[in-house]
Amino acid sequence: MSEAFIYDAVRTPRGKGKKDGSLHEVKSIHLLSTALKAIRERNNLNTSLVEDVIVGCVTQIGDQGADVGKAAVIAAGYDDSVSGVTLNRFCGSGLEAVNQASAYVMSGQCDLFMAGGVESMSRVPFGTDGGGMFTDPEMIANHLLIPQGISADLIATKFGYNRKTLDSFATESHQRAALAVMEGRFNKSLVPVKDINGTVILDKDETIRPNTNVETLATLSPSFSMMGEMGGFDSIAIQKYPEVERIIHLHHAGNSSGIVDGAALVMIGSKRMQKKLGINPRARIRSFAVVGYEPTIMLEGPAPASRKALKKAGMEVGDIDLFEVNEAFAVVPLRFMEEMKIPHSKLNVNGGAIAMGHPLGATGAMLVGTLLDELERQNKQTGLITLCIGGGMGIATIIERI
């Protein structure tokens, strides 16, 4: 089997995903084409070498409908021979794109891909595409499906995480992200978003709050209590998990991932592309995995997905130098650290989605670039990226520096 290599990775800043966010005026096609152009320019790339562009995007409607991946290829001025496809594995979409591209290369059928994702949550709000898993009463009742926020509170209740622990993790996320920005740790992969005149619209992540503290977060009201109690979702959760007498609602806007806009891409190719590209690969894909999980509690997929990826790579958890675990809700990385027995010093060392936001389709690819940059900065070798996924799934990828 051939090996798949990472040649480069870029991302846009994350802009606040509301109408007053800096990237609200920017269409998804422009966000993604910004990343495509950046990789081309950084590497003096002959785009006819690229065989496909695989893009994750969760809410594929409006600006993001009609195969936004191929649309961005056209907008970026890539060679007409370059195809494009858009996929949806919810929050794991960006990493799924990277894994699918890697699988193509490993199979020996293809040699060079752009893989990543995009999400403009200010222009195309999450959920506007509908879907039976979230809106069909029959699906919800028959299969005991609940919203992700209720699931996060269910996990926290079931495993005994308290509000202060969640808020302390959230505070640390902001502090780590603020330090990373101050020290320029994101600069290698970050490309500014500009308007048609070349004026910079946004060149840094917009939602980091360096002054966040536990005391301030303690004043915020839980976000999902009314939904759980009045909407009946608490009862559904307890029906599935009767050992939980009641759901304690602990997650809120300050210890959950932010709604943001952004795009990211990873250039993945075979070893034989090295001469044609004229650049050296930065890392190899060691393994990847995806798992299904019980859909009520839903968000516990990262640990089993990571164990599966580790087994495929012939590795143990102690072989991994750094971890990137998407901070969908504070309880997710906390639960991951407990299950995998790893210290916080090895996980999300530059903060995460609680501080910088979670542009659904793009986040997985963003984490690949963030992790690779940090491995290089610390002169370490191996890293693992993992995300929980709606509907009860988990995804993980292990990379190794060359």
Coordinates of C-alpha atoms in Angstrom, one line a residue:
M1 CA 0.0 0.0 0.0
S2 CA 1.2 3.5 -0.8
E3 CA 1.7 6.2 1.8
A4 CA -0.2 9.5 2.0
F5 CA 1.7 12.6 2.8
I6 CA 0.8 16.1 4.0
Y7 CA 2.5 18.7 1.8
D8 CA 0.9 21.8 3.2
A9 CA -2.1 23.1 5.3
V10 CA -3.8 26.5 5.4
R11 CA -6.8 28.0 7.0
T12 CA -8.7 31.2 7.2
P13 CA -9.3 33.0 10.5
R14 CA -12.5 32.1 12.2
G15 CA -15.0 35.0 12.1
K16 CA -17.9 35.4 14.5
G17 CA -20.8 33.5 13.0
K18 CA -23.4 36.2 13.3
K19 CA -24.5 39.2 11.2
D20 CA -22.1 41.5 13.0
G21 CA -19.2 39.1 12.4
S22 CA -16.4 40.2 10.2
L23 CA -16.9 37.4 7.6
H24 CA -20.6 37.7 7.3
E25 CA -20.2 39.6 4.0
V26 CA -18.0 36.8 2.6
K27 CA -19.6 33.9 0.8
S28 CA -18.5 30.3 1.4
I29 CA -17.1 30.0 -2.1
H30 CA -14.9 33.0 -1.4
L31 CA -13.7 31.6 2.0
L32 CA -12.8 28.3 0.3
S33 CA -11.2 29.8 -2.8
T34 CA -9.1 32.0 -0.5
A35 CA -7.6 28.8 0.9
L36 CA -7.2 27.2 -2.5
K37 CA -5.4 30.3 -3.8
A38 CA -3.1 30.4 -0.8
I39 CA -1.9 26.9 -1.2
R40 CA -1.3 27.5 -4.9
E41 CA 0.7 30.6 -4.3
R42 CA 2.6 29.3 -1.3
N43 CA 3.8 26.3 -3.3
N44 CA 4.0 27.7 -6.8
L45 CA 1.6 25.0 -7.6
N46 CA 0.7 23.8 -11.1
T47 CA -2.9 23.2 -10.4
S48 CA -3.3 20.7 -13.2
L49 CA -1.5 18.2 -10.9
V50 CA -4.4 18.3 -8.5
E51 CA -6.8 15.4 -9.2
D52 CA -9.7 16.3 -6.9
V53 CA -10.8 18.7 -4.2
I54 CA -12.8 17.1 -1.4
V55 CA -14.6 19.5 0.8
G56 CA -16.6 19.0 4.0
C57 CA -19.7 21.2 4.5
V58 CA -22.5 20.5 6.9
T59 CA -25.3 22.8 5.9
Q60 CA -25.5 22.3 2.1
I61 CA -28.1 24.8 1.2
G62 CA -28.2 28.4 -0.2
D63 CA -24.6 29.7 -0.6
Q64 CA -23.3 26.3 0.3
G65 CA -25.5 24.2 -2.0
A66 CA -24.8 22.8 -5.4
D67 CA -21.3 21.4 -4.6
V68 CA -19.5 24.3 -3.0
G69 CA -16.3 22.3 -3.4
K70 CA -16.3 22.4 -7.2
A71 CA -17.6 26.0 -7.2
A72 CA -14.6 27.1 -5.2
V73 CA -12.3 25.3 -7.6
I74 CA -13.7 27.4 -10.4
A75 CA -13.6 30.6 -8.4
A76 CA -10.0 30.0 -7.4
G77 CA -8.9 29.7 -11.1
Y78 CA -7.7 26.2 -10.8
D79 CA -7.1 24.2 -14.0
D80 CA -10.3 23.0 -15.7
S81 CA -9.2 19.4 -15.2
V82 CA -9.6 19.7 -11.4
S83 CA -12.8 18.2 -10.0
G84 CA -14.5 18.9 -6.7
V85 CA -16.9 17.1 -4.4
T86 CA -18.7 18.1 -1.2
L87 CA -19.5 15.7 1.7
N88 CA -21.3 15.8 5.0
R89 CA -20.2 13.9 8.1
F90 CA -21.5 16.6 10.4
C91 CA -18.7 17.9 12.7
G92 CA -16.3 15.4 11.3
S93 CA -16.6 16.5 7.7
G94 CA -13.3 18.4 7.4
L95 CA -11.4 15.5 8.8
E96 CA -13.4 13.0 6.8
A97 CA -12.3 14.9 3.6
V98 CA -8.7 14.5 4.7
N99 CA -9.2 10.8 5.4
Q100 CA -10.9 10.1 2.1
A101 CA -8.2 11.9 0.2
S102 CA -5.6 9.9 2.1
A103 CA -7.4 6.7 1.2
Y104 CA -7.3 7.5 -2.5
V105 CA -3.6 8.1 -2.3
M106 CA -2.9 5.0 -0.2
S107 CA -4.8 2.9 -2.7
G108 CA -2.5 4.1 -5.5
Q109 CA -5.3 5.3 -7.7
C110 CA -4.6 9.0 -7.3
D111 CA -1.6 11.2 -6.4
L112 CA -2.7 14.7 -5.3
F113 CA -5.7 16.1 -3.5
M114 CA -6.8 19.2 -1.7
A115 CA -9.0 18.2 1.2
G116 CA -10.7 20.3 3.8
G117 CA -13.9 22.1 4.5
V118 CA -15.9 25.3 4.8
E119 CA -18.8 26.6 6.8
S120 CA -20.3 30.1 6.8
M121 CA -22.6 29.8 9.9
S122 CA -23.5 33.5 9.8
R123 CA -24.9 33.2 6.2
V124 CA -26.2 29.7 6.3
P125 CA -27.3 28.9 9.9
F126 CA -26.9 25.4 11.2
G127 CA -30.1 23.4 10.8
T128 CA -31.7 25.3 7.9
D129 CA -31.3 22.3 5.7
G130 CA -33.7 20.3 7.9
G131 CA -33.2 16.6 8.2
G132 CA -35.2 13.7 9.8
M133 CA -32.6 13.1 12.5
F134 CA -33.4 16.5 14.0
T135 CA -36.9 17.4 12.9
D136 CA -38.9 14.2 12.3
P137 CA -41.0 13.4 15.5
E138 CA -41.2 9.7 14.5
M139 CA -37.3 9.4 14.3
I140 CA -36.9 11.3 17.6
A141 CA -39.5 9.2 19.5
N142 CA -38.6 5.8 18.0
H143 CA -34.8 6.2 18.4
L144 CA -34.6 8.4 21.5
L145 CA -32.7 11.2 19.7
I146 CA -31.9 14.4 21.5
P147 CA -30.1 17.7 20.6
Q148 CA -26.3 17.7 21.1
G149 CA -26.5 20.2 24.0
I150 CA -28.7 17.9 25.9
S151 CA -26.3 15.0 25.1
A152 CA -23.4 17.1 26.5
D153 CA -25.3 17.7 29.7
L154 CA -26.3 14.0 29.9
I155 CA -22.6 13.1 29.7
A156 CA -21.6 15.6 32.4
T157 CA -24.4 14.4 34.7
K158 CA -23.8 10.7 34.1
F159 CA -20.0 10.9 34.8
G160 CA -20.0 13.6 37.5
Y161 CA -18.5 16.7 35.9
N162 CA -19.5 19.9 37.7
R163 CA -20.0 23.4 36.4
K164 CA -16.7 24.7 37.8
T165 CA -14.7 22.0 36.1
L166 CA -16.4 22.7 32.7
D167 CA -15.9 26.5 33.2
S168 CA -12.2 26.0 34.2
F169 CA -11.6 24.1 31.0
A170 CA -13.3 26.8 29.0
T171 CA -11.2 29.5 30.7
E172 CA -8.0 27.6 29.9
S173 CA -9.1 27.3 26.2
H174 CA -9.3 31.1 25.9
Q175 CA -6.0 31.6 27.8
R176 CA -4.1 29.1 25.7
A177 CA -5.5 30.5 22.4
A178 CA -4.7 34.1 23.4
L179 CA -1.1 33.1 24.2
A180 CA -0.9 31.2 20.9
V181 CA -1.9 34.4 19.0
M182 CA 0.5 36.5 21.0
E183 CA 3.4 34.2 20.2
G184 CA 2.4 33.8 16.5
R185 CA 1.8 30.1 16.7
F186 CA -1.0 30.2 14.1
N187 CA 0.9 32.4 11.6
K188 CA 2.3 29.6 9.5
S189 CA -1.0 28.3 8.4
L190 CA -3.3 31.3 8.7
V191 CA -4.2 33.2 5.6
P192 CA -6.1 36.5 5.7
V193 CA -9.5 36.9 4.0
K194 CA -9.5 39.9 1.7
D195 CA -12.2 41.6 -0.4
I196 CA -12.2 42.0 -4.2
N197 CA -10.0 45.1 -3.8
G198 CA -7.4 43.2 -1.8
T199 CA -8.3 44.9 1.5
V200 CA -7.9 42.6 4.5
I201 CA -11.3 41.8 6.0
L202 CA -10.0 39.5 8.8
D203 CA -6.6 38.2 9.6
K204 CA -7.0 36.7 13.1
D205 CA -9.5 34.6 15.0
E206 CA -12.3 36.8 16.1
T207 CA -13.9 35.2 19.2
I208 CA -10.9 34.7 21.6
R209 CA -11.5 36.5 24.9
P210 CA -8.2 36.6 26.9
N211 CA -10.0 38.0 30.0
T212 CA -12.4 35.1 30.3
N213 CA -12.4 33.7 33.8
V214 CA -14.3 31.2 35.9
E215 CA -16.1 33.9 37.9
T216 CA -17.5 35.6 34.7
L217 CA -18.5 32.3 33.2
A218 CA -20.4 31.4 36.4
T219 CA -22.8 34.2 35.7
L220 CA -24.1 32.6 32.4
S221 CA -27.3 30.7 32.4
P222 CA -27.3 27.1 31.1
S223 CA -28.3 27.1 27.4
F224 CA -30.2 23.8 27.2
S225 CA -32.3 23.6 30.3
M226 CA -35.5 25.0 28.9
M227 CA -35.1 22.9 25.7
G228 CA -34.5 19.8 27.9
E229 CA -37.3 20.4 30.4
M230 CA -40.1 22.1 28.3
G231 CA -39.2 20.3 25.0
G232 CA -39.2 16.9 26.6
F233 CA -35.7 15.9 25.7
D234 CA -34.6 15.4 29.3
S235 CA -37.3 12.7 29.6
I236 CA -36.1 11.1 26.4
A237 CA -32.5 11.0 27.7
I238 CA -33.6 9.5 31.0
Q239 CA -35.7 6.9 29.2
K240 CA -32.5 5.7 27.6
Y241 CA -30.3 6.2 30.7
P242 CA -32.7 5.6 33.7
E243 CA -29.7 5.5 36.1
V244 CA -29.7 9.3 35.6
E245 CA -32.5 10.6 37.7
R246 CA -32.4 14.1 36.2
I247 CA -30.3 16.0 33.8
I248 CA -28.2 18.7 35.4
H249 CA -27.8 21.4 32.8
L250 CA -24.2 22.8 32.9
H251 CA -23.3 23.8 29.4
H252 CA -23.8 27.4 28.2
A253 CA -22.4 29.7 25.6
G254 CA -19.2 30.2 27.4
N255 CA -18.2 26.5 27.8
S256 CA -19.5 25.3 24.4
S257 CA -18.0 25.8 20.9
G258 CA -18.6 29.1 19.3
I259 CA -20.6 29.6 16.1
V260 CA -18.1 30.9 13.5
D261 CA -17.3 31.1 9.7
G262 CA -14.1 29.7 8.2
A263 CA -12.4 27.4 5.7
A264 CA -9.3 25.1 5.7
L265 CA -7.5 22.9 3.3
V266 CA -4.8 20.2 3.5
M267 CA -2.7 19.3 0.5
I268 CA -2.3 15.5 0.4
G269 CA -0.3 13.5 -2.1
S270 CA 1.8 10.5 -2.8
K271 CA 5.6 10.2 -2.4
R272 CA 6.1 10.3 -6.2
M273 CA 4.5 13.8 -6.2
Q274 CA 7.5 15.2 -4.4
K275 CA 9.6 15.8 -7.5
K276 CA 6.7 17.2 -9.5
L277 CA 5.8 19.6 -6.7
G278 CA 9.3 20.5 -5.9
I279 CA 8.6 20.6 -2.2
N280 CA 9.1 18.1 0.7
P281 CA 6.2 16.6 2.5
R282 CA 5.8 17.8 6.1
A283 CA 4.1 14.7 7.6
R284 CA 2.6 11.3 6.7
I285 CA -0.9 10.0 7.5
R286 CA -0.3 7.0 9.8
S287 CA -3.9 5.9 10.2
F288 CA -7.5 7.0 10.4
A289 CA -10.7 5.6 11.7
V290 CA -14.4 6.3 12.0
V291 CA -16.9 4.7 14.4
G292 CA -20.6 4.7 15.1
Y293 CA -21.8 5.2 18.7
E294 CA -25.0 5.1 20.6
P295 CA -27.1 8.0 19.2
T296 CA -28.7 9.3 22.4
I297 CA -25.6 10.1 24.3
M298 CA -24.0 10.7 20.9
L299 CA -20.8 12.6 21.8
E300 CA -18.6 9.9 23.2
G301 CA -17.2 8.8 19.8
P302 CA -13.6 10.3 20.1
A303 CA -12.2 7.7 22.5
P304 CA -13.3 4.6 20.5
A305 CA -12.3 6.2 17.2
S306 CA -8.9 7.1 18.6
R307 CA -8.4 3.5 19.9
K308 CA -9.3 2.2 16.5
A309 CA -6.9 4.5 14.7
L310 CA -4.1 3.6 17.2
K311 CA -4.7 -0.1 16.7
K312 CA -4.5 0.3 12.9
A313 CA -1.2 2.2 13.3
G314 CA 0.2 -0.4 15.7
M315 CA 0.6 2.3 18.3
E316 CA -0.3 2.9 22.0
V317 CA -1.8 6.1 23.4
G318 CA 1.6 6.8 25.0
D319 CA 3.2 7.0 21.5
I320 CA 1.2 10.2 20.7
D321 CA 3.0 13.4 21.5
L322 CA 0.1 15.8 21.1
F323 CA -3.7 15.6 20.7
E324 CA -6.3 17.9 19.1
V325 CA -9.8 17.1 20.4
N326 CA -12.6 19.3 19.1
E327 CA -14.1 21.3 21.9
A328 CA -17.7 20.9 20.8
F329 CA -18.6 21.2 24.5
A330 CA -16.2 21.3 27.5
V331 CA -17.3 17.8 28.6
V332 CA -16.1 16.2 25.4
P333 CA -12.3 16.8 25.8
L334 CA -12.6 16.3 29.5
R335 CA -14.2 12.9 29.1
F336 CA -11.6 12.0 26.4
M337 CA -8.7 12.8 28.8
E338 CA -10.3 10.7 31.5
E339 CA -11.0 7.7 29.2
M340 CA -7.6 7.8 27.4
K341 CA -5.7 8.7 30.6
I342 CA -3.8 11.6 29.1
P343 CA -2.8 14.9 30.7
H344 CA -4.2 18.3 29.6
S345 CA -0.6 19.4 28.9
K346 CA -0.7 17.2 25.8
L347 CA -4.2 18.2 24.6
N348 CA -5.3 21.3 22.7
V349 CA -2.2 23.2 23.8
N350 CA -3.2 26.2 21.8
G351 CA -6.8 26.3 22.9
G352 CA -9.7 25.1 20.9
A353 CA -13.2 25.6 19.6
I354 CA -14.5 27.0 22.9
A355 CA -12.2 30.0 22.3
M356 CA -11.9 30.1 18.5
G357 CA -15.2 28.6 17.3
H358 CA -16.3 25.5 15.4
P359 CA -17.0 26.1 11.7
L360 CA -18.7 22.8 11.3
G361 CA -17.4 21.5 8.0
A362 CA -14.0 23.0 8.3
T363 CA -12.9 22.3 11.9
G364 CA -11.4 18.8 11.3
A365 CA -9.1 20.1 8.6
M366 CA -8.2 23.2 10.7
L367 CA -7.1 20.9 13.5
V368 CA -4.8 19.0 11.2
G369 CA -2.9 22.1 10.3
T370 CA -2.9 23.4 13.9
L371 CA -1.5 20.1 15.1
L372 CA 1.2 19.9 12.4
D373 CA 2.4 23.4 13.1
E374 CA 2.6 22.7 16.8
L375 CA 4.5 19.4 16.3
E376 CA 7.0 21.3 14.2
R377 CA 7.2 24.2 16.8
Q378 CA 7.9 21.7 19.6
N379 CA 10.0 19.4 17.5
K380 CA 7.7 16.4 18.3
Q381 CA 6.7 13.6 16.0
T382 CA 3.2 12.2 16.4
G383 CA -0.2 13.7 16.8
L384 CA -3.8 12.6 16.9
I385 CA -6.9 14.6 15.8
T386 CA -10.4 13.5 16.8
L387 CA -13.9 14.9 16.8
C388 CA -17.3 13.8 18.2
I389 CA -20.0 13.8 15.6
G390 CA -23.8 14.2 15.7
G391 CA -26.0 11.2 15.5
G392 CA -23.5 9.1 17.4
M393 CA -20.1 8.9 15.6
G394 CA -16.5 9.6 16.1
I395 CA -13.5 10.2 13.8
A396 CA -9.8 10.2 14.4
T397 CA -6.6 10.6 12.4
I398 CA -2.9 10.0 13.4
I399 CA -0.2 12.0 11.7
E400 CA 3.6 11.7 11.9
R401 CA 6.2 14.4 11.0
I402 CA 8.7 13.4 8.3

